[in-house]
XYZ file of C-alpha atoms in Angstrom:
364
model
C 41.034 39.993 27.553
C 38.114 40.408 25.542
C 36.536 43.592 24.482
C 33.343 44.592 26.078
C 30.193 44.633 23.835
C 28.957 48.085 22.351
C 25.264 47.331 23.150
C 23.778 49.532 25.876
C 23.195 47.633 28.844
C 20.010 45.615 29.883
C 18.528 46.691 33.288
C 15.374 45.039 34.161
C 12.424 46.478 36.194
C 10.637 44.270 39.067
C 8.037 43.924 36.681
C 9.820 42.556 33.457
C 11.669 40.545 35.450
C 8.805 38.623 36.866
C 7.157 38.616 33.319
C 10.125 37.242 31.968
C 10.517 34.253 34.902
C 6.405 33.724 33.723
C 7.499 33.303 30.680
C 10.627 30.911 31.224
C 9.097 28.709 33.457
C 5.333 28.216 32.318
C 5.105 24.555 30.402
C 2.762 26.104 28.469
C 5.741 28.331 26.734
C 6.774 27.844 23.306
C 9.989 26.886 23.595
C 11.433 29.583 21.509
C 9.891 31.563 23.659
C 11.556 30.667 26.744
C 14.955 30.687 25.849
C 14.499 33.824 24.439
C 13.666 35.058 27.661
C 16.265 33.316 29.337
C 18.413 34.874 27.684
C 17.354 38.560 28.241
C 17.130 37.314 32.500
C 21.113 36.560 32.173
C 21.752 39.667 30.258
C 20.118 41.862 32.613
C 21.786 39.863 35.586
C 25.050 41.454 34.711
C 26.269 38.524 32.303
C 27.900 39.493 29.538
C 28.054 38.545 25.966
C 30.213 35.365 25.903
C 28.904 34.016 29.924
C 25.537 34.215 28.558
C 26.041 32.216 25.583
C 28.137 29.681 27.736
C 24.652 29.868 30.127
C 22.087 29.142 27.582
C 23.930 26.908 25.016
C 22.950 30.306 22.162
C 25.130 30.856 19.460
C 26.954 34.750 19.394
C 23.979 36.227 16.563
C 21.230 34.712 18.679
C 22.281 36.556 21.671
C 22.662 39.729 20.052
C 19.120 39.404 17.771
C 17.503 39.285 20.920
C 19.362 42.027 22.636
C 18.798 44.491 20.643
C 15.323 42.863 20.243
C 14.520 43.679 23.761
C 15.935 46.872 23.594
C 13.950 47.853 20.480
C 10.542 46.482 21.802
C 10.567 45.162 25.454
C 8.983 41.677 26.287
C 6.822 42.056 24.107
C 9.501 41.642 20.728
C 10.342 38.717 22.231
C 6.903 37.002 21.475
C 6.839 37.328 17.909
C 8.933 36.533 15.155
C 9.993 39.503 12.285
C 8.120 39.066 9.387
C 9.743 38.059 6.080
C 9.619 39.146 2.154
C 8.605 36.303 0.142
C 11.120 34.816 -1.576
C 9.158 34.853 -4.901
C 6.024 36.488 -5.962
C 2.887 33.961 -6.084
C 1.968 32.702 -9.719
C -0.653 34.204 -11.396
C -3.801 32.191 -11.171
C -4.552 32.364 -14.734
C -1.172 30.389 -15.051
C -2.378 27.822 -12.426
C -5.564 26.584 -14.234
C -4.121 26.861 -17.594
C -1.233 24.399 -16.104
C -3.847 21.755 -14.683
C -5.674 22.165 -17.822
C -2.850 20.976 -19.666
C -1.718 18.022 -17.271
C -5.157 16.752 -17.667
C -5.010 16.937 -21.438
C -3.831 14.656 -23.633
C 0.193 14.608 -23.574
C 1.956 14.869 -27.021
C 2.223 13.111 -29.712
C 6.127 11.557 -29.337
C 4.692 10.461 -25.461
C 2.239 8.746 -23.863
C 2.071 10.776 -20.297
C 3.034 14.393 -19.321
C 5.993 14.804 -17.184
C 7.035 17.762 -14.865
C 9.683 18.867 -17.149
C 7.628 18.292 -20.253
C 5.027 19.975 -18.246
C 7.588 22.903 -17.203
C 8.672 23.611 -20.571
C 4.972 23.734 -22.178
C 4.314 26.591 -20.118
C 7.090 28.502 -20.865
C 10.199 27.562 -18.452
C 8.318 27.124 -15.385
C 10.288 26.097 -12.301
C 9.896 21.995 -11.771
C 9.025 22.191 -8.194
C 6.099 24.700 -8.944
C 4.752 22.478 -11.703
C 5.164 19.736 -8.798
C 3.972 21.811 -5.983
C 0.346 22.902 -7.896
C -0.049 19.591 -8.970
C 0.122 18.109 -5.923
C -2.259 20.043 -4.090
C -4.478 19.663 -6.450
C -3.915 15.378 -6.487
C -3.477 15.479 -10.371
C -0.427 12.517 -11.183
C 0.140 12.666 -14.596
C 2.501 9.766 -14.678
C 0.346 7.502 -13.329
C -2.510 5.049 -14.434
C -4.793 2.965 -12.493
C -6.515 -0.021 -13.837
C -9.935 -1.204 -13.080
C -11.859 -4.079 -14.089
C -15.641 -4.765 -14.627
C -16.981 -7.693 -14.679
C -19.234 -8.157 -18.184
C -21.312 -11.127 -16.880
C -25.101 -10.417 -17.759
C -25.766 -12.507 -14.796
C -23.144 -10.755 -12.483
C -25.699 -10.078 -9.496
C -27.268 -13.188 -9.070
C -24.029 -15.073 -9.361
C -22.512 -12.934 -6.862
C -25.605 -13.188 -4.730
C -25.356 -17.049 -4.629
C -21.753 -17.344 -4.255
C -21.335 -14.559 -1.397
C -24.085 -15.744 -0.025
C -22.305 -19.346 0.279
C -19.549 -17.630 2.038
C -21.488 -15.445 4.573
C -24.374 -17.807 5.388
C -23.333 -20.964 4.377
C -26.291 -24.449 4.764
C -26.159 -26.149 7.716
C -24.643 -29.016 7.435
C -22.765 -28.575 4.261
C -19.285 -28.307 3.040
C -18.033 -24.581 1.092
C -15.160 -25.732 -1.063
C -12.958 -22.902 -3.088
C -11.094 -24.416 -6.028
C -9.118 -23.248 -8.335
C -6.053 -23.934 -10.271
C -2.491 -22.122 -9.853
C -1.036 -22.076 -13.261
C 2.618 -21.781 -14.401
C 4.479 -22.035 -11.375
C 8.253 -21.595 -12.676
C 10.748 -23.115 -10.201
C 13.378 -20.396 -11.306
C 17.417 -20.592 -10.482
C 20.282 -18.321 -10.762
C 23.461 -18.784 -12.663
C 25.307 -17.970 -9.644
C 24.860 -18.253 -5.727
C 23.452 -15.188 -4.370
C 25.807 -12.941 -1.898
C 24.273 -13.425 1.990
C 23.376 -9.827 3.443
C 25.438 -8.356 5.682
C 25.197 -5.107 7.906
C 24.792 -2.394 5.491
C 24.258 -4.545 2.151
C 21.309 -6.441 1.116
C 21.114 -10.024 -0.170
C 22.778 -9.732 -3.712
C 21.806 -11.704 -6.971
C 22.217 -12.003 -10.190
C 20.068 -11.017 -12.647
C 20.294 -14.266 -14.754
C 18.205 -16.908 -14.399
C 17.780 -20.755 -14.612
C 14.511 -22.077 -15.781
C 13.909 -25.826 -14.340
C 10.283 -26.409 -15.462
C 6.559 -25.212 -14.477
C 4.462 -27.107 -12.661
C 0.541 -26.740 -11.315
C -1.148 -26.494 -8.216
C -4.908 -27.557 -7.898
C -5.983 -26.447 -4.600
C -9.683 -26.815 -2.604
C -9.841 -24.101 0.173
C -12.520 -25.308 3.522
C -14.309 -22.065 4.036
C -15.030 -22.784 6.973
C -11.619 -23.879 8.645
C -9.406 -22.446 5.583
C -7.729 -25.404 5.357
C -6.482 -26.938 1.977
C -6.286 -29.533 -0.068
C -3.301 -28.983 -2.681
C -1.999 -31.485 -5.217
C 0.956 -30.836 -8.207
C -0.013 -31.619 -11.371
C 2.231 -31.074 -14.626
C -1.155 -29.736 -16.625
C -4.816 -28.906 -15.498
C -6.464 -30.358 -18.237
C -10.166 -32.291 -17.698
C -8.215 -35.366 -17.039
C -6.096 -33.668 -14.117
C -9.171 -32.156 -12.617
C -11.639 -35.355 -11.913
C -8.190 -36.771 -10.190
C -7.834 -33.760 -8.222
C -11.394 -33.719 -6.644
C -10.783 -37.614 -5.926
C -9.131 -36.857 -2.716
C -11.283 -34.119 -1.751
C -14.070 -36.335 -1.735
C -12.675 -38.938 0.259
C -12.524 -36.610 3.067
C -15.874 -35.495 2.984
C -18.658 -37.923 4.396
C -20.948 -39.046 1.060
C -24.162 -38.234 2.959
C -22.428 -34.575 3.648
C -23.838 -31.902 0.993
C -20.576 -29.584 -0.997
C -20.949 -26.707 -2.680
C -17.639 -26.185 -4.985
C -16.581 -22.582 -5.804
C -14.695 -22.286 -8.953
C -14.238 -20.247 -11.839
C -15.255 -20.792 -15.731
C -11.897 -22.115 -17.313
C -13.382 -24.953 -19.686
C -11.428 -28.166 -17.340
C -14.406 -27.294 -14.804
C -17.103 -27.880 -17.726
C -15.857 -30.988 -19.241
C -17.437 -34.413 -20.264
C -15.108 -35.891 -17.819
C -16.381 -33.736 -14.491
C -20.169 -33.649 -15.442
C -19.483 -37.481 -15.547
C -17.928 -37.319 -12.182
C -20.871 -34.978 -11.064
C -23.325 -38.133 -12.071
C -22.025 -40.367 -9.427
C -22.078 -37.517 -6.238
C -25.222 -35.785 -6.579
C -24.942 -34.259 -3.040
C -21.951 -32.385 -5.107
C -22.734 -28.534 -6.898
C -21.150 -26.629 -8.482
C -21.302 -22.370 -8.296
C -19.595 -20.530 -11.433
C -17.997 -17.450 -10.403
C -19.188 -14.044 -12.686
C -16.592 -13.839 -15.874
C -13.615 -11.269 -14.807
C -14.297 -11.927 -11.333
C -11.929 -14.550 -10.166
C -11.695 -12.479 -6.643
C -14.561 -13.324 -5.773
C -13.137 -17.217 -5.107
C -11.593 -17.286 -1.823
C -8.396 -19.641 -2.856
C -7.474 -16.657 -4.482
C -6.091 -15.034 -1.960
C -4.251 -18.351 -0.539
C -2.894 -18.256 -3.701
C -1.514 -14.871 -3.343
C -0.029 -15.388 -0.011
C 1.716 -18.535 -1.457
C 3.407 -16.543 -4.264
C 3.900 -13.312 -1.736
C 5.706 -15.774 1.155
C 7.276 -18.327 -0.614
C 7.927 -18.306 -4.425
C 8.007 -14.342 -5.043
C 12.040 -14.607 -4.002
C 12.738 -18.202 -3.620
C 15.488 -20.084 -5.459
C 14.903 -23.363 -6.795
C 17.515 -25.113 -8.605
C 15.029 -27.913 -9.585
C 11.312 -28.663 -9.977
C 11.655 -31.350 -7.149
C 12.382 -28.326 -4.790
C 9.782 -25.924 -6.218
C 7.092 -28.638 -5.267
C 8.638 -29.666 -2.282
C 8.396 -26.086 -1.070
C 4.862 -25.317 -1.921
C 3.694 -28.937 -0.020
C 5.584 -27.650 3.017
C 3.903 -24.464 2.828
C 0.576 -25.821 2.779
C 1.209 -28.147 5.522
C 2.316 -25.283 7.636
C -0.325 -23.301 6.700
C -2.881 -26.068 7.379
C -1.595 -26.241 11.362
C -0.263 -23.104 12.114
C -2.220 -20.882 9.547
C -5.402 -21.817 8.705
C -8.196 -19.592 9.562
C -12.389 -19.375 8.515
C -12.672 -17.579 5.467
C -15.203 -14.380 6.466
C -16.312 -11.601 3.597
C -16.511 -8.163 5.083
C -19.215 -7.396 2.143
C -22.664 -7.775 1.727
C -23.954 -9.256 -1.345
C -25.447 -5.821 -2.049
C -22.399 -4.078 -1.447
C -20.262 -5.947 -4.225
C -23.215 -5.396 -6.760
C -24.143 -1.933 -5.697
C -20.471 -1.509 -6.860
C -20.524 -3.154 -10.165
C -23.323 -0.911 -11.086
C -21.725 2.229 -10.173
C -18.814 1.329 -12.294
C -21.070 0.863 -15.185
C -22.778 4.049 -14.376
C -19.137 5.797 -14.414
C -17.909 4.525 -17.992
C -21.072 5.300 -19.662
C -21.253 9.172 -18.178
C -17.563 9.103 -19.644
C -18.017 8.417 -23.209
């Protein structure tokens, strides 16, 4: 038999009670709340101590905080929660600035970014997850670097202006071809066969690897049905690159006007293609800005090719590397292929490129 509870008894009043039902049964309730007052309405029924836990699924020292809770304050207590000592006093904010200042100084000599422990121990034994927590709200990453890029083409804006403008609001009647060369494509093995995933376990491989050659793929992207032309070559030199446009032209009707895409690698300026150029003068070409290969749609192909198929491929030959890539852009040509649309303005992209010249020379 157990022994009866110490606590003086709860006996509710009409008017508790129906506070307390309000309380329980309002959706509106927090739900600690609720079973808070639940369990003062089986207390006060004439349950005791271990039938009310059994009744409301509370643990023994839930049951009796509230008790004496109720008993201390009435309903009321049972709406707010006791108020705490903080566990540690706040840091100075003298302390705070001087630590930001330092993460945004230059770190020391023997290292070439701060970290939270270096960080920690500059100011004097710190606690890491302070040094972490200030940092963070204020969005300072000391261990991190971003690159950025800007183009240094005098003639950036009307280059980007012509070639944009190509994509956007292409000529009636004309063909928008993006070309451009994939270079070093390594069909890569491993020294031994990888172990297949299984529930719990990821595909495993070995780290060592099996070189079987590089190849090349010259591509022409259709803007406006992203379709593309691709062809393996074992070099892109200014002999490869005359070939390459061969086949691309014999799709094309000769009466049809192209404008070609492509960046400035010197195969696109040769002897060779301007001689090519002589005998198709319906054919132009449209230099992209210097350090602004992005701006040629294949690019992005290009990246999906690497991203879906060759990023974790194995090939224990070159054959297979090639056959894979002409599979892929078979399948993207007839399950894939989509109109290439820019979400920019011409102004946009240049309004940019100004802005980031305007940001490195306020920061010398």
């Amino acid at each position: 038999m157990g022994r009866a509870s110490t606590r003086q008894g709860i006996e509710l009043s009409d008017a508790e009670r129906e506070r307390l039902e309000g309380i329980m049964n309002n959706p509106q309730t927090l739900r600690k709340h609720a079973w808070r007052a639940h369990i003062i309405l089986e207390l006060g029924a004439g349950c005791g101590l271990v039938e009310t836990m059994r009744r409301t699924g509370m643990s023994k020292p839930t049951v009796w905080r509230w008790w004496d809770r109720f008993l201390a304050e009435g309903v009321d207590g049972l709406l707010h929660d006791a108020t705490r000592p903080p566990g540690r006093k706040p840091i100075p904010e003298d302390r705070v600035k001087a630590l930001i200042a330092l993460a945004m100084s230059p770190p020391p000599p023997h290292a070439s970014h701060w970290t939270l422990k270096a960080l920690a121990e500059a100011m004097g034994g710190m606690v890491i997850a302070a040094v972490r927590n200030i940092l963070r709200r204020r969005g300072l990453q000391p261990h991190r670097v971003k690159t950025f890029k800007v183009s240094r083409d005098p003639r950036f804006e009307p280059k980007i202006t012509d070639i944009v403008g190509l994509d956007v609001d292409p000529p009636d009647h004309a063909v928008v071809l993006s070309v451009d060369e994939k270079t070093q494509v390594q069909a890569l093995g491993r020294t031994r066969k990888p172990l297949p995933m299984t529930e719990g376990h990821a595909e495993t491989r070995t780290r060592d690897t099996r070189r079987n050659g590089t190849t090349c793929l010259m591509a022409a992207l259709d803007v406006a049905t992203g379709t593309v032309v691709g062809r393996m070559v074992p070099r892109h030199r200014s002999q490869e690159f005359p070939a390459f446009l061969d086949p691309v032209a014999s799709g094309i009707d000769p009466a049809t006007e192209v404008h070609v895409i492509l960046d400035n690698v010197s195969s696109h300026k040769s002897a060779e293609v301007h001689e090519w150029l002589r005998d198709r003068p319906r054919w132009s070409f449209h230099f992209t800005p210097t350090s602004a290969t992005w701006t040629n749609a294949v690019e992005g192909f290009f990246a999906k090719l690497t991203r879906r198929r060759l990023k974790h491929s194995i090939f224990n030959s070159l054959d297979e590397c090639i056959d894979a890539i002409e599979a892929f852009i078979a399948h993207h040509n007839a399950k894939q292929a989509r109109p290439f649309t820019w979400s920019r303005q011409p102004g946009d992209l240049t309004g940019s490129w100004k802005r980031g010249y305007r940001t490195i020379d306020t920061s010398r």
